[in-house]
Amino acid sequence: MALLFCALLSIAPACYHMEVEILGNVKSFKQQGGLLTIKTIKAEARVCVYSPTIIRVNISRRHSAPDSSYAVIQQPIGKFEFDESADAIEINTPALKLSINKSPLRFNFSTADGKPLSEDDSRFGTNWQGERVITYRKLYADEKFIGLGEKAGNLNRRGTSYVNWNTDAVDYNNKSDPLYKTFPFFIGLHSGLTYGLFLDNTHKSYFDFGATTDDEMSWFGADGGDMNYYFFGAQGVAKIIEDYTWLTGRMEMPPLWSLGYQQCRWSYMSAKEVLKIAKTFRKKKIPADVMYCDIDYMEGFKIFTWNKKTFANPWAIMNELKAMGFHLVTIVDPGIKIEDGYKQYDEGVANDYFAKYPDGENYTGYVWPGRCHFPDFFRDDVREWWGAAFTALTDVGVDGFWNDMNEPAAWGQNIPWMVKFGDKYMPEVRNAYGMQMARATYEGTRKILNNKRPFVLTRAAYAGTQRYSAVWTGDNTGTDEHMLLGQRLVNSLGITGISFTGVDIGGFSANPTPELMVRWNSLGVYTPMFRNHAIQGSKMREPWEWGDVNEQLIKKDIEQRYKLLPYIYSAFHQSTQTGLPISRTLAIEYSFDEKVYFERFQNQFMFGDALLVAPVESDKLTIDVYLPKGDWYRLSTGEKLKGGKIVNVASPLTDLPVFVKAGAIIPMQSVTQSTAAKGDGILLLHIWNGKKTSEFLYYEDDGLSYNYEQGAYYKRTIRFDPKKKSVTLSAVEGTFFSRFDKLSIVWHGFERGVNDKVVDFVKEEMMIGFV
Ligand code: GLC
């Protein structure tokens, strides 16, 4: 009856059932500056070009002004050429063609020479149901999808669907969705072609990669806002990542110490305990750089306070830690305790800094401290206030800041939708809250620390968060399944521009077996952030808690991490320049190799340019590994293996399967107990023989300051040329002096002994020959 009534009056949108409102035909269009505006009866589409490989489409029934984004940091180019015919408008860049079909309005992307990349579903295209806007796309028979960042499930996301809604995903598993973060960016691969799509919309969003449409369509959309997407047409996954991180920004150089081993726990309950753990590392000569304070260092969980009994003199503990070469990272949560006389509460209330109900009352939710208000990090003045408060920690000497519970989490996990942040309601901005908190922390601490790099870590995030912070994958569990899932999360985060990532090694909840602890720690060596963390009440997790034999294994692996730091630091530099992650799913380099997507091989990844790591459960002592085309060596034994096939290899707990690509150049160093330690001054340049010429960009700086932005770095291209039988190091670029004064080449896979003398590590071009 209601339906009939609506149909008669043609007032479907006002009716209580949800009509599908279709986009309609083009009525008019015009170009003004760099913006092509296309009108239909229902909506307006705006198209602009950001680069030859990036085109933005924004379709809306009511464009809201001003146009803003938390993620995008670039501007479109100005005016661009387009052609018009009776049926279509066509935009051609040197790399990309967008055909805009007029009746009905549809957007079809292809390569410059006309090979289809991604097309609207010809029947449905973009349409609305209530405020929800969805775009339906043609699904190609062989199409695969990778990306969306921190999402459980398989590497190839074909046949599944996902929701973005930042959530405190306690006890998540391999089927859980959503998790903590939102990255509405994916890469599609079909017919030997690649494309990327970023839906820049912070509302709850949806991605369906042909889950339930008889293999006809994929679709994406959001609960509100515009159909606002950036289309990437570069060929090659790495190039699309480069373009996406050009658009949304790249990480900056992290402090070197944050790449060392990090020891965390919820919580070391007193300054005494933190120091005891730190001293044990030094006594046992297990390298480490970072200790953490979880929530119990505070007075009643009040942010920016120190517990008066257990952390009575934080200056003293910091001094002792510093003397041992440790840095301290402290946790901060957004929930501000409601308590008169507590500085942050009083100031927040006095200045109206908190999220509100629509009647103007501050929203209250429960978190660790009890009843709390939540800072409105979307406001500039609130972010400045928050950032400035870090002096409570930095004055003492803390330079790492762990942003937690910022989905935002509150007990019950259901903050009412009418809660307002600035002029926006929670559903519109929830997915960006954690990012804005991380931004406030980063901007504030960067300012306070003057020229020193802060280390910022966050649990919740939105696209672009790489500009402010590292991330970890939240509260995982101490099982083999979680270790492998964690690796996929890290690899997938890397596709979405987030390079500095880690998981709780050992698993946050549940107690891992000693075997799993050893195995996971081995994998941690090859994880951008190497942090051991555990839940309150679990067994102690430090390296010496697992028996003498396992302690030695764990120590050996941590030592391996320290040896690899010159290579790892250069990989981070590469990421600051290109956006390429440190941990790379094989789908980045071997995108059209089917085996890479097989369930049993999908956890494998490249760590930097040279190392292929095959994660393996703790109880499997042999494993099938897929080595892509080319020649490989087992890192531990030097054994040479032919690629392009599956090999069965030993995987004892003492030896995680790690392989070196032929031709690899891997700078290493001798073990030090922390990144602050001087070391022996010898750079060990490992050259792994190969048939082809290869290059490695070696990078160093002081590891602590922003002086590298003014040219205080040390860069040189190292080139291995098997035909000329030489290794050359280009003359040094930059004003920084290397911490190494000697160079030793370590040759692998060469038939005859070659020059392996230690030589001076001079600034000028160096050439070392071999026979
Ligand atoms: C959250 C965090 C976890 C932390 C705990 C206590 O569960 O994810 O890492 O230890 O809160 O602060």
Tab-separated table of C-alpha atoms in Angstrom, residues 310-701:
chain	number	residue	atom	x	y	z
A	310	THR	CA	55.385	3.553	41.174
A	311	PHE	CA	56.928	6.147	38.860
A	312	ALA	CA	57.725	8.704	41.545
A	313	ASN	CA	60.821	10.016	39.846
A	314	PRO	CA	60.473	9.556	36.096
A	315	TRP	CA	63.591	11.710	35.477
A	316	ALA	CA	65.721	9.238	37.337
A	317	ILE	CA	64.450	6.237	35.385
A	318	MET	CA	64.873	8.078	32.101
A	319	ASN	CA	68.435	8.966	32.958
A	320	GLU	CA	69.268	5.384	33.778
A	321	LEU	CA	67.594	4.142	30.626
A	322	LYS	CA	69.433	6.696	28.521
A	323	ALA	CA	72.734	5.746	30.081
A	324	MET	CA	72.067	2.176	28.975
A	325	GLY	CA	71.178	3.335	25.445
A	326	PHE	CA	67.418	2.813	25.802
A	327	HIS	CA	64.528	4.990	24.644
A	328	LEU	CA	61.161	4.989	26.381
A	329	VAL	CA	57.779	4.928	24.671
A	330	THR	CA	54.708	5.774	26.740
A	331	ILE	CA	51.072	5.103	25.912
A	332	VAL	CA	48.439	7.826	25.510
A	333	ASP	CA	44.726	7.170	25.079
A	334	PRO	CA	42.163	9.758	23.978
A	335	GLY	CA	39.810	9.285	26.953
A	336	ILE	CA	40.255	12.199	29.382
A	337	LYS	CA	39.120	11.325	32.904
A	338	ILE	CA	36.268	13.414	34.261
A	339	GLU	CA	37.799	14.717	37.453
A	340	ASP	CA	37.843	18.258	38.753
A	341	GLY	CA	41.387	19.449	39.309
A	342	TYR	CA	42.864	17.221	36.590
A	343	LYS	CA	44.557	19.641	34.229
A	344	GLN	CA	43.481	18.092	30.932
A	345	TYR	CA	39.898	17.769	32.117
A	346	ASP	CA	39.688	21.309	33.454
A	347	GLU	CA	41.278	22.844	30.374
A	348	GLY	CA	39.204	20.716	28.020
A	349	VAL	CA	35.959	21.750	29.687
A	350	ALA	CA	36.956	25.401	30.002
A	351	ASN	CA	37.841	25.632	26.305
A	352	ASP	CA	35.135	23.353	24.979
A	353	TYR	CA	37.619	20.872	23.523
A	354	PHE	CA	35.537	17.710	23.803
A	355	ALA	CA	33.139	15.848	21.498
A	356	LYS	CA	29.525	16.745	22.221
A	357	TYR	CA	25.935	15.637	22.146
A	358	PRO	CA	23.776	17.767	19.841
A	359	ASP	CA	22.484	19.738	22.830
A	360	GLY	CA	25.995	20.967	23.588
A	361	GLU	CA	26.685	18.679	26.539
A	362	ASN	CA	30.063	16.877	26.492
A	363	TYR	CA	29.775	13.253	25.461
A	364	THR	CA	30.777	10.816	28.235
A	365	GLY	CA	31.954	7.234	27.683
A	366	TYR	CA	33.781	4.706	29.874
A	367	VAL	CA	37.362	3.680	29.229
A	368	TRP	CA	40.317	2.737	31.515
A	369	PRO	CA	40.055	5.784	33.815
A	370	GLY	CA	36.270	5.407	34.203
A	371	ARG	CA	34.021	8.204	32.937
A	372	CYS	CA	35.772	10.137	30.181
A	373	HIS	CA	35.382	12.904	27.644
A	374	PHE	CA	37.022	12.690	24.216
A	375	PRO	CA	39.067	15.461	22.591
A	376	ASP	CA	37.767	16.720	19.268
A	377	PHE	CA	40.957	16.103	17.290
A	378	PHE	CA	39.348	17.469	14.147
A	379	ARG	CA	39.862	21.001	15.437
A	380	ASP	CA	43.192	22.811	14.991
A	381	ASP	CA	43.076	24.354	18.475
A	382	VAL	CA	42.368	20.972	20.096
A	383	ARG	CA	45.221	19.309	18.264
A	384	GLU	CA	47.546	22.098	19.335
A	385	TRP	CA	46.417	21.814	22.935
A	386	TRP	CA	46.901	18.045	22.894
A	387	GLY	CA	50.284	18.310	21.200
A	388	ALA	CA	51.574	20.890	23.665
A	389	ALA	CA	50.615	18.703	26.650
A	390	PHE	CA	53.326	16.207	25.709
A	391	THR	CA	55.865	18.267	27.615
A	392	ALA	CA	54.712	16.202	30.618
A	393	LEU	CA	56.476	13.296	28.903
A	394	THR	CA	59.142	14.954	26.757
A	395	ASP	CA	60.506	17.058	29.658
A	396	VAL	CA	61.383	13.796	31.311
A	397	GLY	CA	63.065	12.503	28.148
A	398	VAL	CA	60.387	10.346	26.542
A	399	ASP	CA	60.546	10.463	22.737
A	400	GLY	CA	58.115	7.728	21.683
A	401	PHE	CA	54.326	8.088	21.873
A	402	TRP	CA	51.950	5.181	21.563
A	403	ASN	CA	48.423	6.265	20.574
A	404	ASP	CA	45.908	3.626	21.571
A	405	MET	CA	42.113	3.197	21.840
A	406	ASN	CA	41.587	5.811	19.142
A	407	GLU	CA	38.950	4.123	16.977
A	408	PRO	CA	37.706	5.681	19.335
A	409	ALA	CA	37.110	2.852	21.803
A	410	ALA	CA	34.762	3.193	24.753
A	411	TRP	CA	33.304	0.291	26.704
A	412	GLY	CA	30.270	-1.013	24.887
A	413	GLN	CA	31.969	0.032	21.670
A	414	ASN	CA	28.976	1.927	20.392
A	415	ILE	CA	29.460	5.663	20.665
A	416	PRO	CA	26.061	7.160	19.732
A	417	TRP	CA	25.808	8.388	16.196
A	418	MET	CA	24.579	11.797	17.320
A	419	VAL	CA	27.896	12.600	19.029
A	420	LYS	CA	29.475	15.576	17.309
A	421	PHE	CA	33.079	16.367	16.461
A	422	GLY	CA	33.178	19.996	15.368
A	423	ASP	CA	30.266	20.337	12.994
A	424	LYS	CA	30.262	16.684	11.970
A	425	TYR	CA	28.491	13.714	13.486
A	426	MET	CA	30.334	10.584	14.526
A	427	PRO	CA	29.388	8.407	11.513
A	428	GLU	CA	30.961	10.866	9.111
A	429	VAL	CA	34.343	11.136	10.801
A	430	ARG	CA	34.808	8.119	13.036
A	431	ASN	CA	37.208	6.492	10.566
A	432	ALA	CA	39.538	9.500	10.689
A	433	TYR	CA	39.517	10.064	14.470
A	434	GLY	CA	42.595	7.932	15.191
A	435	MET	CA	44.473	9.548	12.333
A	436	GLN	CA	43.732	13.011	13.681
A	437	MET	CA	44.881	11.959	17.139
A	438	ALA	CA	48.128	10.582	15.680
A	439	ARG	CA	48.493	13.821	13.728
A	440	ALA	CA	48.041	15.910	16.877
A	441	THR	CA	50.618	13.776	18.674
A	442	TYR	CA	53.083	13.925	15.783
A	443	GLU	CA	52.747	17.652	15.134
A	444	GLY	CA	52.901	18.501	18.819
A	445	THR	CA	55.856	16.326	19.701
A	446	ARG	CA	57.758	17.255	16.568
A	447	LYS	CA	57.451	20.862	17.639
A	448	ILE	CA	58.418	20.236	21.267
A	449	LEU	CA	61.303	17.947	20.459
A	450	ASN	CA	62.670	20.688	18.309
A	451	ASN	CA	64.844	19.054	15.711
A	452	LYS	CA	64.589	15.528	17.138
A	453	ARG	CA	62.383	12.891	15.448
A	454	PRO	CA	59.512	11.617	17.551
A	455	PHE	CA	58.395	8.012	17.226
A	456	VAL	CA	54.600	7.873	16.976
A	457	LEU	CA	52.613	4.660	16.948
A	458	THR	CA	48.853	4.384	16.426
A	459	ARG	CA	46.222	1.646	16.456
A	460	ALA	CA	43.473	3.373	14.462
A	461	ALA	CA	44.223	5.020	11.139
A	462	TYR	CA	42.848	6.351	7.879
A	463	ALA	CA	44.504	6.742	4.471
A	464	GLY	CA	47.476	9.114	4.750
A	465	THR	CA	48.371	8.210	8.349
A	466	GLN	CA	51.854	7.249	7.123
A	467	ARG	CA	52.686	10.966	7.234
A	468	TYR	CA	52.382	10.967	11.021
A	469	SER	CA	52.814	7.566	12.504
A	470	ALA	CA	53.762	3.914	12.503
A	471	VAL	CA	50.952	1.427	13.144
A	472	TRP	CA	50.525	-1.949	14.810
A	473	THR	CA	47.785	-4.462	14.220
A	474	GLY	CA	46.100	-4.338	17.633
A	475	ASP	CA	45.209	-7.155	19.973
A	476	ASN	CA	46.206	-10.373	18.250
A	477	THR	CA	46.483	-13.822	19.830
A	478	GLY	CA	49.406	-16.123	20.527
A	479	THR	CA	48.697	-18.736	17.864
A	480	ASP	CA	50.393	-19.818	14.648
A	481	GLU	CA	47.320	-18.735	12.717
A	482	HIS	CA	47.684	-15.208	14.107
A	483	MET	CA	51.367	-15.086	13.303
A	484	LEU	CA	50.561	-15.800	9.654
A	485	LEU	CA	47.533	-13.502	9.611
A	486	GLY	CA	49.679	-10.742	11.140
A	487	GLN	CA	52.140	-11.111	8.284
A	488	ARG	CA	49.362	-10.715	5.736
A	489	LEU	CA	48.103	-7.628	7.558
A	490	VAL	CA	51.580	-6.110	7.506
A	491	ASN	CA	52.005	-6.959	3.811
A	492	SER	CA	48.606	-5.533	2.958
A	493	LEU	CA	49.180	-2.354	4.970
A	494	GLY	CA	52.266	-1.922	2.813
A	495	ILE	CA	50.126	-1.821	-0.318
A	496	THR	CA	48.225	1.116	1.159
A	497	GLY	CA	51.256	3.270	1.844
A	498	ILE	CA	51.808	2.238	5.443
A	499	SER	CA	55.380	1.022	5.592
A	500	PHE	CA	56.189	1.240	9.287
A	501	THR	CA	54.104	-1.588	10.695
A	502	GLY	CA	54.302	-4.245	13.330
A	503	VAL	CA	52.337	-6.877	15.190
A	504	ASP	CA	52.490	-7.880	18.852
A	505	ILE	CA	55.158	-10.545	18.596
A	506	GLY	CA	54.153	-13.597	20.604
A	507	GLY	CA	50.510	-12.541	20.361
A	508	PHE	CA	48.852	-10.036	22.698
A	509	SER	CA	46.445	-12.450	24.366
A	510	ALA	CA	46.941	-16.136	25.205
A	511	ASN	CA	50.357	-17.548	26.045
A	512	PRO	CA	52.373	-18.704	23.045
A	513	THR	CA	54.262	-21.982	23.254
A	514	PRO	CA	58.048	-21.556	23.491
A	515	GLU	CA	58.299	-22.840	19.910
A	516	LEU	CA	55.868	-20.228	18.651
A	517	MET	CA	57.674	-17.508	20.581
A	518	VAL	CA	60.971	-18.464	18.961
A	519	ARG	CA	59.444	-18.672	15.489
A	520	TRP	CA	57.542	-15.419	15.800
A	521	ASN	CA	60.634	-13.671	17.054
A	522	SER	CA	62.519	-14.912	13.949
A	523	LEU	CA	59.813	-13.395	11.810
A	524	GLY	CA	60.013	-10.177	13.855
A	525	VAL	CA	63.552	-9.684	12.543
A	526	TYR	CA	61.921	-9.159	9.134
A	527	THR	CA	59.050	-6.963	10.308
A	528	PRO	CA	59.409	-3.180	9.951
A	529	MET	CA	58.626	-2.680	13.655
A	530	PHE	CA	60.052	-5.412	15.894
A	531	ARG	CA	58.027	-5.285	19.118
A	532	ASN	CA	57.284	-7.934	21.708
A	533	HIS	CA	54.073	-7.161	23.624
A	534	ALA	CA	51.659	-9.056	25.882
A	535	ILE	CA	48.374	-8.634	27.733
A	536	GLN	CA	48.043	-8.083	31.446
A	537	GLY	CA	48.063	-11.359	33.387
A	538	SER	CA	49.896	-13.343	30.695
A	539	LYS	CA	53.191	-15.081	31.403
A	540	MET	CA	56.249	-12.897	31.117
A	541	ARG	CA	57.502	-12.714	27.512
A	542	GLU	CA	61.005	-11.353	27.560
A	543	PRO	CA	63.647	-13.322	25.627
A	544	TRP	CA	65.009	-15.024	28.761
A	545	GLU	CA	61.634	-16.412	29.866
A	546	TRP	CA	61.760	-19.391	27.473
A	547	GLY	CA	64.633	-21.543	28.766
A	548	ASP	CA	68.344	-21.314	27.973
A	549	VAL	CA	68.247	-22.906	24.538
A	550	ASN	CA	65.387	-20.732	23.331
A	551	GLU	CA	66.957	-17.650	24.867
A	552	GLN	CA	70.021	-18.250	22.712
A	553	LEU	CA	67.853	-18.678	19.606
A	554	ILE	CA	65.927	-15.503	20.319
A	555	LYS	CA	69.133	-13.634	21.014
A	556	LYS	CA	70.702	-14.838	17.773
A	557	ASP	CA	67.712	-13.578	15.815
A	558	ILE	CA	67.683	-10.203	17.538
A	559	GLU	CA	71.386	-9.978	16.722
A	560	GLN	CA	70.538	-10.689	13.096
A	561	ARG	CA	68.160	-7.702	13.170
A	562	TYR	CA	70.965	-5.453	14.398
A	563	LYS	CA	73.350	-6.789	11.761
A	564	LEU	CA	70.806	-5.973	9.073
A	565	LEU	CA	70.109	-2.419	10.230
A	566	PRO	CA	72.153	-0.672	7.487
A	567	TYR	CA	70.065	-2.579	4.912
A	568	ILE	CA	66.799	-1.936	6.776
A	569	TYR	CA	67.497	1.762	7.229
A	570	SER	CA	68.186	2.097	3.499
A	571	ALA	CA	64.888	0.302	2.801
A	572	PHE	CA	63.101	2.864	4.988
A	573	HIS	CA	64.773	5.621	3.023
A	574	GLN	CA	63.584	4.015	-0.196
A	575	SER	CA	60.064	4.050	1.236
A	576	THR	CA	60.286	7.758	2.043
A	577	GLN	CA	61.124	8.348	-1.636
A	578	THR	CA	58.863	5.919	-3.469
A	579	GLY	CA	56.277	4.710	-0.956
A	580	LEU	CA	57.370	1.125	-1.565
A	581	PRO	CA	56.853	-0.714	1.718
A	582	ILE	CA	59.612	-2.513	3.627
A	583	SER	CA	57.588	-5.765	3.851
A	584	ARG	CA	56.213	-6.396	0.386
A	585	THR	CA	53.740	-9.012	-0.630
A	586	LEU	CA	55.121	-10.888	-3.627
A	587	ALA	CA	52.129	-9.477	-5.511
A	588	ILE	CA	54.030	-6.190	-5.783
A	589	GLU	CA	56.960	-7.547	-7.766
A	590	TYR	CA	55.479	-10.742	-9.202
A	591	SER	CA	51.941	-9.443	-9.769
A	592	PHE	CA	50.920	-11.789	-12.554
A	593	ASP	CA	52.461	-14.947	-11.180
A	594	GLU	CA	49.436	-17.052	-10.129
A	595	LYS	CA	51.315	-18.992	-7.468
A	596	VAL	CA	51.950	-15.879	-5.454
A	597	TYR	CA	48.226	-15.834	-4.608
A	598	PHE	CA	47.992	-19.519	-3.654
A	599	GLU	CA	46.843	-19.832	-0.074
A	600	ARG	CA	49.968	-21.733	0.946
A	601	PHE	CA	52.323	-19.124	-0.520
A	602	GLN	CA	50.370	-15.919	0.060
A	603	ASN	CA	52.193	-15.082	3.329
A	604	GLN	CA	55.580	-14.951	1.639
A	605	PHE	CA	57.044	-11.517	1.204
A	606	MET	CA	60.075	-9.543	0.170
A	607	PHE	CA	61.760	-7.696	2.998
A	608	GLY	CA	63.382	-4.820	1.138
A	609	ASP	CA	64.687	-5.454	-2.378
A	610	ALA	CA	66.736	-8.524	-1.651
A	611	LEU	CA	65.243	-10.915	0.904
A	612	LEU	CA	62.346	-13.288	0.421
A	613	VAL	CA	60.892	-14.523	3.714
A	614	ALA	CA	58.637	-17.553	4.023
A	615	PRO	CA	56.719	-17.462	7.317
A	616	VAL	CA	56.073	-20.927	8.682
A	617	GLU	CA	54.116	-22.336	11.610
A	618	SER	CA	56.164	-23.249	14.670
A	619	ASP	CA	55.447	-26.974	14.378
A	620	LYS	CA	56.370	-27.396	10.721
A	621	LEU	CA	59.948	-28.427	10.276
A	622	THR	CA	59.847	-28.490	6.503
A	623	ILE	CA	57.828	-26.270	4.215
A	624	ASP	CA	56.999	-25.769	0.560
A	625	VAL	CA	58.198	-22.391	-0.588
A	626	TYR	CA	57.470	-20.780	-3.914
A	627	LEU	CA	60.501	-19.036	-5.342
A	628	PRO	CA	59.562	-16.732	-8.221
A	629	LYS	CA	61.574	-16.751	-11.425
A	630	GLY	CA	65.297	-16.124	-11.094
A	631	ASP	CA	68.066	-17.510	-8.935
A	632	TRP	CA	67.966	-17.518	-5.159
A	633	TYR	CA	70.205	-18.452	-2.237
A	634	ARG	CA	69.218	-19.620	1.190
A	635	LEU	CA	70.476	-16.877	3.498
A	636	SER	CA	71.608	-19.201	6.280
A	637	THR	CA	73.509	-21.756	4.193
A	638	GLY	CA	74.337	-20.039	0.910
A	639	GLU	CA	72.700	-22.936	-0.963
A	640	LYS	CA	71.726	-21.876	-4.471
A	641	LEU	CA	68.183	-22.590	-5.661
A	642	LYS	CA	66.492	-22.187	-9.009
A	643	GLY	CA	63.369	-20.051	-8.969
A	644	GLY	CA	60.146	-20.318	-10.910
A	645	LYS	CA	59.225	-23.369	-8.883
A	646	ILE	CA	58.119	-24.791	-5.582
A	647	VAL	CA	60.885	-26.062	-3.351
A	648	ASN	CA	60.587	-28.049	-0.190
A	649	VAL	CA	63.010	-26.690	2.392
A	650	ALA	CA	63.944	-27.401	5.980
A	651	SER	CA	62.429	-24.978	8.451
A	652	PRO	CA	63.774	-25.878	11.883
A	653	LEU	CA	63.188	-23.397	14.700
A	654	THR	CA	66.802	-22.368	14.356
A	655	ASP	CA	66.385	-21.274	10.749
A	656	LEU	CA	63.389	-19.436	9.345
A	657	PRO	CA	63.410	-19.872	5.554
A	658	VAL	CA	64.861	-16.643	4.175
A	659	PHE	CA	66.206	-16.408	0.628
A	660	VAL	CA	68.422	-13.907	-1.102
A	661	LYS	CA	67.782	-12.810	-4.641
A	662	ALA	CA	70.738	-13.413	-6.949
A	663	GLY	CA	72.626	-10.174	-7.515
A	664	ALA	CA	71.560	-8.799	-4.139
A	665	ILE	CA	73.600	-6.108	-2.417
A	666	ILE	CA	73.042	-6.210	1.338
A	667	PRO	CA	74.907	-3.784	3.589
A	668	MET	CA	75.290	-5.126	7.116
A	669	GLN	CA	77.223	-4.430	10.268
A	670	SER	CA	78.555	-6.273	13.295
A	671	VAL	CA	76.246	-6.727	16.265
A	672	THR	CA	75.818	-3.808	18.623
A	673	GLN	CA	73.797	-3.792	21.833
A	674	SER	CA	71.746	-0.805	20.724
A	675	THR	CA	71.600	1.611	17.812
A	676	ALA	CA	73.333	4.160	20.050
A	677	ALA	CA	76.434	1.968	20.380
A	678	LYS	CA	79.372	2.898	18.220
A	679	GLY	CA	80.098	-0.494	16.693
A	680	ASP	CA	83.353	-1.546	15.076
A	681	GLY	CA	83.103	0.948	12.201
A	682	ILE	CA	83.166	-1.705	9.472
A	683	LEU	CA	80.415	-1.808	6.880
A	684	LEU	CA	80.002	-5.374	5.644
A	685	LEU	CA	78.825	-5.300	2.082
A	686	HIS	CA	77.370	-8.680	1.157
A	687	ILE	CA	77.304	-9.348	-2.577
A	688	TRP	CA	75.332	-12.344	-3.777
A	689	ASN	CA	76.440	-13.413	-7.216
A	690	GLY	CA	73.996	-13.075	-10.059
A	691	LYS	CA	73.902	-12.901	-13.831
A	692	LYS	CA	72.518	-9.411	-14.078
A	693	THR	CA	73.726	-6.003	-13.022
A	694	SER	CA	72.073	-4.769	-9.856
A	695	GLU	CA	71.988	-1.578	-7.817
A	696	PHE	CA	71.323	-0.599	-4.247
A	697	LEU	CA	70.863	2.913	-2.904
A	698	TYR	CA	72.758	3.023	0.360
A	699	TYR	CA	71.525	5.605	2.861
A	700	GLU	CA	72.661	6.853	6.246
A	701	ASP	CA	72.053	9.904	8.367
